[in-house]
C-alpha cells in the first residue's frame, strides 16, 4: 500500500470506533502521559489493532490512539511517543500525526521535557514554544511529498501560530499560571548536549534544547494543522550549572510540576 492509502485506511478504521470526530490532538512528553486517563468516555485503539498499520520496530513500544472528551472538546491523545533517537525515521514517527490530519484534527498540542538554555529560566518553569530550530539533521518531510496533505515546499513562518499563542498566554495569565515563551532547538540525542553545544544553542537563539517535538510539528504544519508546543524545563541545560544531568532529575522535575502542567493543558484546550 502507498503511504497515503495506509494513512487514510487507518483514519477510516479509527473513525469507525468513535461517535464524534476529534478536532484536537495531543502528544504528551515525559511526566504527562496520564492526561489520557482524565478523558471522559475514553476509547483506546492500539496501533497493533489497526489493519496494515506499520508497527514500531523498536521493542517495548505499544502506541495507541485514545479518544475522548475533555474541557468540552473532542480530543485524541497519541499514547507512547516515538523518538528519533530510538531509531525511527522521522517519516515513520510522524505517521500517527498524518492519521490525525486525515481524521480532521485541526490543532495539535505537543509537550516535552527540555533543558533550559535561557539563563533567565529555572528548573520547573513552563515555556510556550514560539518557534524552533531543527538541529536534528533529519526532516520528516524528506521523501515523496504527500500532496494530499500539503505542498513540497511548505511555509513554516507561523508554525506555532501567533494567534493561538496569544490566546494561550491570555488564558494562562488569567489562570495565574506563569508561562515563559521561547525557541526550542532539537538535538537528535540520546546523549544530553555538551556544554559547548549549549553555548552554541544560546548564540543561535535557542531558549531550550530537547530531543523531540520538531518532527511532529513539521508534519502537522505540512498537513495544515495549527500547532501549540509547551516545554517543561526540567533542568538547566548542560554546563549552565555545575551539576551533572540525569534522567532522574528530568523525571523528578516533571513530576513536581505535574499539576501546573495539567492546569496549563486545560487552559490550552479552553483557548483553542
Ligand atoms: N537536553 C535535551 N533534552 C532534554 C533535556 C536536556 O537538557 N532535559 C530534558 N530533556
PDB file of N, CA and C in Angstrom, residues 172-240:
ATOM      1  N   UNK A 172      -3.628  31.729  30.266  1.00  0.00           N
ATOM      2  CA  UNK A 172      -2.693  31.318  31.323  1.00  0.00           C
ATOM      3  C   UNK A 172      -2.529  32.449  32.335  1.00  0.00           C
ATOM      4  N   UNK A 173      -2.440  33.679  31.841  1.00  0.00           N
ATOM      5  CA  UNK A 173      -2.301  34.831  32.750  1.00  0.00           C
ATOM      6  C   UNK A 173      -3.540  34.953  33.633  1.00  0.00           C
ATOM      7  N   UNK A 174      -4.719  34.775  33.028  1.00  0.00           N
ATOM      8  CA  UNK A 174      -5.974  34.839  33.804  1.00  0.00           C
ATOM      9  C   UNK A 174      -6.000  33.770  34.888  1.00  0.00           C
ATOM     10  N   UNK A 175      -5.463  32.586  34.544  1.00  0.00           N
ATOM     11  CA  UNK A 175      -5.489  31.469  35.498  1.00  0.00           C
ATOM     12  C   UNK A 175      -4.318  31.540  36.482  1.00  0.00           C
ATOM     13  N   UNK A 176      -3.450  32.531  36.324  1.00  0.00           N
ATOM     14  CA  UNK A 176      -2.313  32.691  37.237  1.00  0.00           C
ATOM     15  C   UNK A 176      -1.239  31.635  37.058  1.00  0.00           C
ATOM     16  N   UNK A 177      -1.110  31.118  35.828  1.00  0.00           N
ATOM     17  CA  UNK A 177      -0.071  30.111  35.563  1.00  0.00           C
ATOM     18  C   UNK A 177       1.111  30.808  34.882  1.00  0.00           C
ATOM     19  N   UNK A 178       2.277  30.853  35.547  1.00  0.00           N
ATOM     20  CA  UNK A 178       3.433  31.515  34.932  1.00  0.00           C
ATOM     21  C   UNK A 178       3.861  30.774  33.674  1.00  0.00           C
ATOM     22  N   UNK A 179       4.122  31.511  32.604  1.00  0.00           N
ATOM     23  CA  UNK A 179       4.451  30.886  31.330  1.00  0.00           C
ATOM     24  C   UNK A 179       5.515  31.704  30.623  1.00  0.00           C
ATOM     25  N   UNK A 180       6.677  31.081  30.396  1.00  0.00           N
ATOM     26  CA  UNK A 180       7.727  31.724  29.595  1.00  0.00           C
ATOM     27  C   UNK A 180       7.409  31.461  28.125  1.00  0.00           C
ATOM     28  N   UNK A 181       8.177  32.079  27.247  1.00  0.00           N
ATOM     29  CA  UNK A 181       7.994  31.826  25.825  1.00  0.00           C
ATOM     30  C   UNK A 181       9.373  31.818  25.164  1.00  0.00           C
ATOM     31  N   UNK A 182       9.613  30.908  24.224  1.00  0.00           N
ATOM     32  CA  UNK A 182      10.922  30.913  23.588  1.00  0.00           C
ATOM     33  C   UNK A 182      11.080  29.879  22.491  1.00  0.00           C
ATOM     34  N   UNK A 183      12.312  29.828  21.991  1.00  0.00           N
ATOM     35  CA  UNK A 183      12.661  28.984  20.842  1.00  0.00           C
ATOM     36  C   UNK A 183      13.211  27.643  21.333  1.00  0.00           C
ATOM     37  N   UNK A 184      12.660  26.573  20.759  1.00  0.00           N
ATOM     38  CA  UNK A 184      13.064  25.197  21.110  1.00  0.00           C
ATOM     39  C   UNK A 184      14.013  24.685  20.035  1.00  0.00           C
ATOM     40  N   UNK A 185      15.134  24.156  20.440  1.00  0.00           N
ATOM     41  CA  UNK A 185      16.104  23.633  19.477  1.00  0.00           C
ATOM     42  C   UNK A 185      16.215  22.126  19.655  1.00  0.00           C
ATOM     43  N   UNK A 186      15.992  21.387  18.566  1.00  0.00           N
ATOM     44  CA  UNK A 186      16.043  19.925  18.663  1.00  0.00           C
ATOM     45  C   UNK A 186      17.417  19.379  18.324  1.00  0.00           C
ATOM     46  N   UNK A 187      17.966  18.606  19.245  1.00  0.00           N
ATOM     47  CA  UNK A 187      19.154  17.787  19.011  1.00  0.00           C
ATOM     48  C   UNK A 187      18.658  16.342  18.878  1.00  0.00           C
ATOM     49  N   UNK A 188      19.454  15.506  18.186  1.00  0.00           N
ATOM     50  CA  UNK A 188      18.990  14.130  17.996  1.00  0.00           C
ATOM     51  C   UNK A 188      18.944  13.368  19.311  1.00  0.00           C
ATOM     52  N   UNK A 189      19.862  13.692  20.280  1.00  0.00           N
ATOM     53  CA  UNK A 189      20.024  12.819  21.424  1.00  0.00           C
ATOM     54  C   UNK A 189      20.641  11.513  20.951  1.00  0.00           C
ATOM     55  N   UNK A 190      20.711  10.450  21.756  1.00  0.00           N
ATOM     56  CA  UNK A 190      20.148  10.378  23.097  1.00  0.00           C
ATOM     57  C   UNK A 190      21.024  10.988  24.197  1.00  0.00           C
ATOM     58  N   UNK A 191      22.271  11.321  23.894  1.00  0.00           N
ATOM     59  CA  UNK A 191      23.049  11.970  24.959  1.00  0.00           C
ATOM     60  C   UNK A 191      22.521  13.384  25.156  1.00  0.00           C
ATOM     61  N   UNK A 192      22.619  13.884  26.384  1.00  0.00           N
ATOM     62  CA  UNK A 192      22.350  15.302  26.595  1.00  0.00           C
ATOM     63  C   UNK A 192      23.447  16.081  25.875  1.00  0.00           C
ATOM     64  N   UNK A 193      23.198  17.347  25.619  1.00  0.00           N
ATOM     65  CA  UNK A 193      24.148  18.166  24.871  1.00  0.00           C
ATOM     66  C   UNK A 193      25.435  18.367  25.675  1.00  0.00           C
ATOM     67  N   UNK A 194      26.497  18.717  24.969  1.00  0.00           N
ATOM     68  CA  UNK A 194      27.716  19.122  25.668  1.00  0.00           C
ATOM     69  C   UNK A 194      27.558  20.593  26.072  1.00  0.00           C
ATOM     70  N   UNK A 195      28.343  21.051  27.054  1.00  0.00           N
ATOM     71  CA  UNK A 195      28.282  22.484  27.398  1.00  0.00           C
ATOM     72  C   UNK A 195      28.583  23.379  26.189  1.00  0.00           C
ATOM     73  N   UNK A 196      29.492  22.951  25.317  1.00  0.00           N
ATOM     74  CA  UNK A 196      29.789  23.767  24.127  1.00  0.00           C
ATOM     75  C   UNK A 196      28.568  23.840  23.199  1.00  0.00           C
ATOM     76  N   UNK A 197      27.878  22.722  23.068  1.00  0.00           N
ATOM     77  CA  UNK A 197      26.664  22.732  22.227  1.00  0.00           C
ATOM     78  C   UNK A 197      25.595  23.648  22.821  1.00  0.00           C
ATOM     79  N   UNK A 198      25.517  23.674  24.140  1.00  0.00           N
ATOM     80  CA  UNK A 198      24.516  24.535  24.776  1.00  0.00           C
ATOM     81  C   UNK A 198      24.890  26.016  24.576  1.00  0.00           C
ATOM     82  N   UNK A 199      26.189  26.318  24.658  1.00  0.00           N
ATOM     83  CA  UNK A 199      26.608  27.715  24.382  1.00  0.00           C
ATOM     84  C   UNK A 199      26.276  28.080  22.934  1.00  0.00           C
ATOM     85  N   UNK A 200      26.534  27.129  22.017  1.00  0.00           N
ATOM     86  CA  UNK A 200      26.193  27.362  20.605  1.00  0.00           C
ATOM     87  C   UNK A 200      24.688  27.607  20.457  1.00  0.00           C
ATOM     88  N   UNK A 201      23.900  26.771  21.120  1.00  0.00           N
ATOM     89  CA  UNK A 201      22.438  26.899  21.020  1.00  0.00           C
ATOM     90  C   UNK A 201      21.997  28.297  21.456  1.00  0.00           C
ATOM     91  N   UNK A 202      22.641  28.787  22.534  1.00  0.00           N
ATOM     92  CA  UNK A 202      22.260  30.117  23.044  1.00  0.00           C
ATOM     93  C   UNK A 202      22.617  31.193  22.022  1.00  0.00           C
ATOM     94  N   UNK A 203      23.818  31.077  21.435  1.00  0.00           N
ATOM     95  CA  UNK A 203      24.246  32.063  20.423  1.00  0.00           C
ATOM     96  C   UNK A 203      23.298  32.037  19.224  1.00  0.00           C
ATOM     97  N   UNK A 204      22.813  30.846  18.888  1.00  0.00           N
ATOM     98  CA  UNK A 204      21.935  30.710  17.724  1.00  0.00           C
ATOM     99  C   UNK A 204      20.500  31.166  18.008  1.00  0.00           C
ATOM    100  N   UNK A 205      20.216  31.464  19.265  1.00  0.00           N
ATOM    101  CA  UNK A 205      18.880  31.995  19.566  1.00  0.00           C
ATOM    102  C   UNK A 205      17.935  31.027  20.234  1.00  0.00           C
ATOM    103  N   UNK A 206      18.466  29.886  20.719  1.00  0.00           N
ATOM    104  CA  UNK A 206      17.593  28.919  21.401  1.00  0.00           C
ATOM    105  C   UNK A 206      17.408  29.305  22.870  1.00  0.00           C
ATOM    106  N   UNK A 207      16.217  28.999  23.376  1.00  0.00           N
ATOM    107  CA  UNK A 207      15.928  29.178  24.801  1.00  0.00           C
ATOM    108  C   UNK A 207      15.872  27.842  25.526  1.00  0.00           C
ATOM    109  N   UNK A 208      15.654  26.765  24.759  1.00  0.00           N
ATOM    110  CA  UNK A 208      15.553  25.430  25.359  1.00  0.00           C
ATOM    111  C   UNK A 208      16.045  24.398  24.345  1.00  0.00           C
ATOM    112  N   UNK A 209      16.556  23.283  24.864  1.00  0.00           N
ATOM    113  CA  UNK A 209      17.006  22.200  23.977  1.00  0.00           C
ATOM    114  C   UNK A 209      16.305  20.905  24.369  1.00  0.00           C
ATOM    115  N   UNK A 210      16.014  20.085  23.352  1.00  0.00           N
ATOM    116  CA  UNK A 210      15.344  18.822  23.626  1.00  0.00           C
ATOM    117  C   UNK A 210      15.475  17.872  22.449  1.00  0.00           C
ATOM    118  N   UNK A 211      14.844  16.701  22.576  1.00  0.00           N
ATOM    119  CA  UNK A 211      15.062  15.612  21.609  1.00  0.00           C
ATOM    120  C   UNK A 211      13.778  15.167  20.898  1.00  0.00           C
ATOM    121  N   UNK A 212      12.764  16.021  20.857  1.00  0.00           N
ATOM    122  CA  UNK A 212      11.501  15.597  20.232  1.00  0.00           C
ATOM    123  C   UNK A 212      10.810  16.789  19.581  1.00  0.00           C
ATOM    124  N   UNK A 213       9.516  16.658  19.360  1.00  0.00           N
ATOM    125  CA  UNK A 213       8.593  17.762  19.033  1.00  0.00           C
ATOM    126  C   UNK A 213       8.725  18.343  17.625  1.00  0.00           C
ATOM    127  N   UNK A 214       9.972  18.606  17.186  1.00  0.00           N
ATOM    128  CA  UNK A 214      10.164  19.252  15.880  1.00  0.00           C
ATOM    129  C   UNK A 214       9.610  18.399  14.730  1.00  0.00           C
ATOM    130  N   UNK A 215       9.892  17.082  14.663  1.00  0.00           N
ATOM    131  CA  UNK A 215       9.327  16.291  13.562  1.00  0.00           C
ATOM    132  C   UNK A 215       7.799  16.341  13.551  1.00  0.00           C
ATOM    133  N   UNK A 216       7.202  16.209  14.734  1.00  0.00           N
ATOM    134  CA  UNK A 216       5.733  16.209  14.809  1.00  0.00           C
ATOM    135  C   UNK A 216       5.176  17.565  14.386  1.00  0.00           C
ATOM    136  N   UNK A 217       5.836  18.648  14.820  1.00  0.00           N
ATOM    137  CA  UNK A 217       5.358  19.988  14.452  1.00  0.00           C
ATOM    138  C   UNK A 217       5.447  20.182  12.939  1.00  0.00           C
ATOM    139  N   UNK A 218       6.530  19.703  12.327  1.00  0.00           N
ATOM    140  CA  UNK A 218       6.689  19.877  10.877  1.00  0.00           C
ATOM    141  C   UNK A 218       5.636  19.081  10.104  1.00  0.00           C
ATOM    142  N   UNK A 219       5.398  17.836  10.522  1.00  0.00           N
ATOM    143  CA  UNK A 219       4.390  17.023   9.829  1.00  0.00           C
ATOM    144  C   UNK A 219       3.008  17.643  10.005  1.00  0.00           C
ATOM    145  N   UNK A 220       2.735  18.159  11.190  1.00  0.00           N
ATOM    146  CA  UNK A 220       1.426  18.781  11.449  1.00  0.00           C
ATOM    147  C   UNK A 220       1.274  20.054  10.624  1.00  0.00           C
ATOM    148  N   UNK A 221       2.302  20.876  10.610  1.00  0.00           N
ATOM    149  CA  UNK A 221       2.250  22.124   9.849  1.00  0.00           C
ATOM    150  C   UNK A 221       2.072  21.849   8.365  1.00  0.00           C
ATOM    151  N   UNK A 222       2.789  20.850   7.877  1.00  0.00           N
ATOM    152  CA  UNK A 222       2.661  20.477   6.465  1.00  0.00           C
ATOM    153  C   UNK A 222       1.239  20.019   6.148  1.00  0.00           C
ATOM    154  N   UNK A 223       0.592  19.403   7.160  1.00  0.00           N
ATOM    155  CA  UNK A 223      -0.775  18.894   6.974  1.00  0.00           C
ATOM    156  C   UNK A 223      -1.823  19.974   7.196  1.00  0.00           C
ATOM    157  N   UNK A 224      -1.387  21.213   7.453  1.00  0.00           N
ATOM    158  CA  UNK A 224      -2.334  22.312   7.610  1.00  0.00           C
ATOM    159  C   UNK A 224      -2.880  22.494   9.012  1.00  0.00           C
ATOM    160  N   UNK A 225      -2.281  21.804   9.998  1.00  0.00           N
ATOM    161  CA  UNK A 225      -2.755  21.971  11.375  1.00  0.00           C
ATOM    162  C   UNK A 225      -2.059  23.158  12.027  1.00  0.00           C
ATOM    163  N   UNK A 226      -2.728  23.729  13.028  1.00  0.00           N
ATOM    164  CA  UNK A 226      -2.073  24.716  13.877  1.00  0.00           C
ATOM    165  C   UNK A 226      -1.411  23.952  15.021  1.00  0.00           C
ATOM    166  N   UNK A 227      -0.260  24.435  15.469  1.00  0.00           N
ATOM    167  CA  UNK A 227       0.498  23.727  16.498  1.00  0.00           C
ATOM    168  C   UNK A 227       0.686  24.604  17.735  1.00  0.00           C
ATOM    169  N   UNK A 228       0.501  23.973  18.882  1.00  0.00           N
ATOM    170  CA  UNK A 228       0.876  24.614  20.151  1.00  0.00           C
ATOM    171  C   UNK A 228       1.921  23.714  20.791  1.00  0.00           C
ATOM    172  N   UNK A 229       3.038  24.287  21.210  1.00  0.00           N
ATOM    173  CA  UNK A 229       4.078  23.495  21.867  1.00  0.00           C
ATOM    174  C   UNK A 229       4.372  24.057  23.249  1.00  0.00           C
ATOM    175  N   UNK A 230       4.529  23.159  24.204  1.00  0.00           N
ATOM    176  CA  UNK A 230       4.922  23.592  25.542  1.00  0.00           C
ATOM    177  C   UNK A 230       6.054  22.716  26.050  1.00  0.00           C
ATOM    178  N   UNK A 231       7.126  23.364  26.517  1.00  0.00           N
ATOM    179  CA  UNK A 231       8.237  22.629  27.121  1.00  0.00           C
ATOM    180  C   UNK A 231       8.179  22.794  28.628  1.00  0.00           C
ATOM    181  N   UNK A 232       8.363  21.670  29.310  1.00  0.00           N
ATOM    182  CA  UNK A 232       8.603  21.747  30.747  1.00  0.00           C
ATOM    183  C   UNK A 232      10.127  21.785  30.907  1.00  0.00           C
ATOM    184  N   UNK A 233      10.638  22.885  31.409  1.00  0.00           N
ATOM    185  CA  UNK A 233      12.097  22.992  31.609  1.00  0.00           C
ATOM    186  C   UNK A 233      12.435  22.162  32.859  1.00  0.00           C
ATOM    187  N   UNK A 234      12.872  20.931  32.630  1.00  0.00           N
ATOM    188  CA  UNK A 234      13.079  20.012  33.753  1.00  0.00           C
ATOM    189  C   UNK A 234      14.439  20.205  34.411  1.00  0.00           C
ATOM    190  N   UNK A 235      15.345  20.878  33.696  1.00  0.00           N
ATOM    191  CA  UNK A 235      16.707  21.083  34.208  1.00  0.00           C
ATOM    192  C   UNK A 235      17.325  22.225  33.416  1.00  0.00           C
ATOM    193  N   UNK A 236      18.303  22.876  33.982  1.00  0.00           N
ATOM    194  CA  UNK A 236      19.066  23.816  33.158  1.00  0.00           C
ATOM    195  C   UNK A 236      20.015  22.972  32.307  1.00  0.00           C
ATOM    196  N   UNK A 237      20.201  23.388  31.033  1.00  0.00           N
ATOM    197  CA  UNK A 237      20.968  22.580  30.084  1.00  0.00           C
ATOM    198  C   UNK A 237      22.427  22.445  30.537  1.00  0.00           C
ATOM    199  N   UNK A 238      23.125  21.492  29.911  1.00  0.00           N
ATOM    200  CA  UNK A 238      24.484  21.119  30.335  1.00  0.00           C
ATOM    201  C   UNK A 238      25.402  22.342  30.408  1.00  0.00           C
ATOM    202  N   UNK A 239      26.169  22.417  31.493  1.00  0.00           N
ATOM    203  CA  UNK A 239      27.171  23.468  31.628  1.00  0.00           C
ATOM    204  C   UNK A 239      26.643  24.755  32.229  1.00  0.00           C
ATOM    205  N   UNK A 240      25.317  24.908  32.327  1.00  0.00           N
ATOM    206  CA  UNK A 240      24.779  26.149  32.911  1.00  0.00           C
ATOM    207  C   UNK A 240      25.044  26.154  34.417  1.00  0.00           C
TER     208      UNK A 240
END
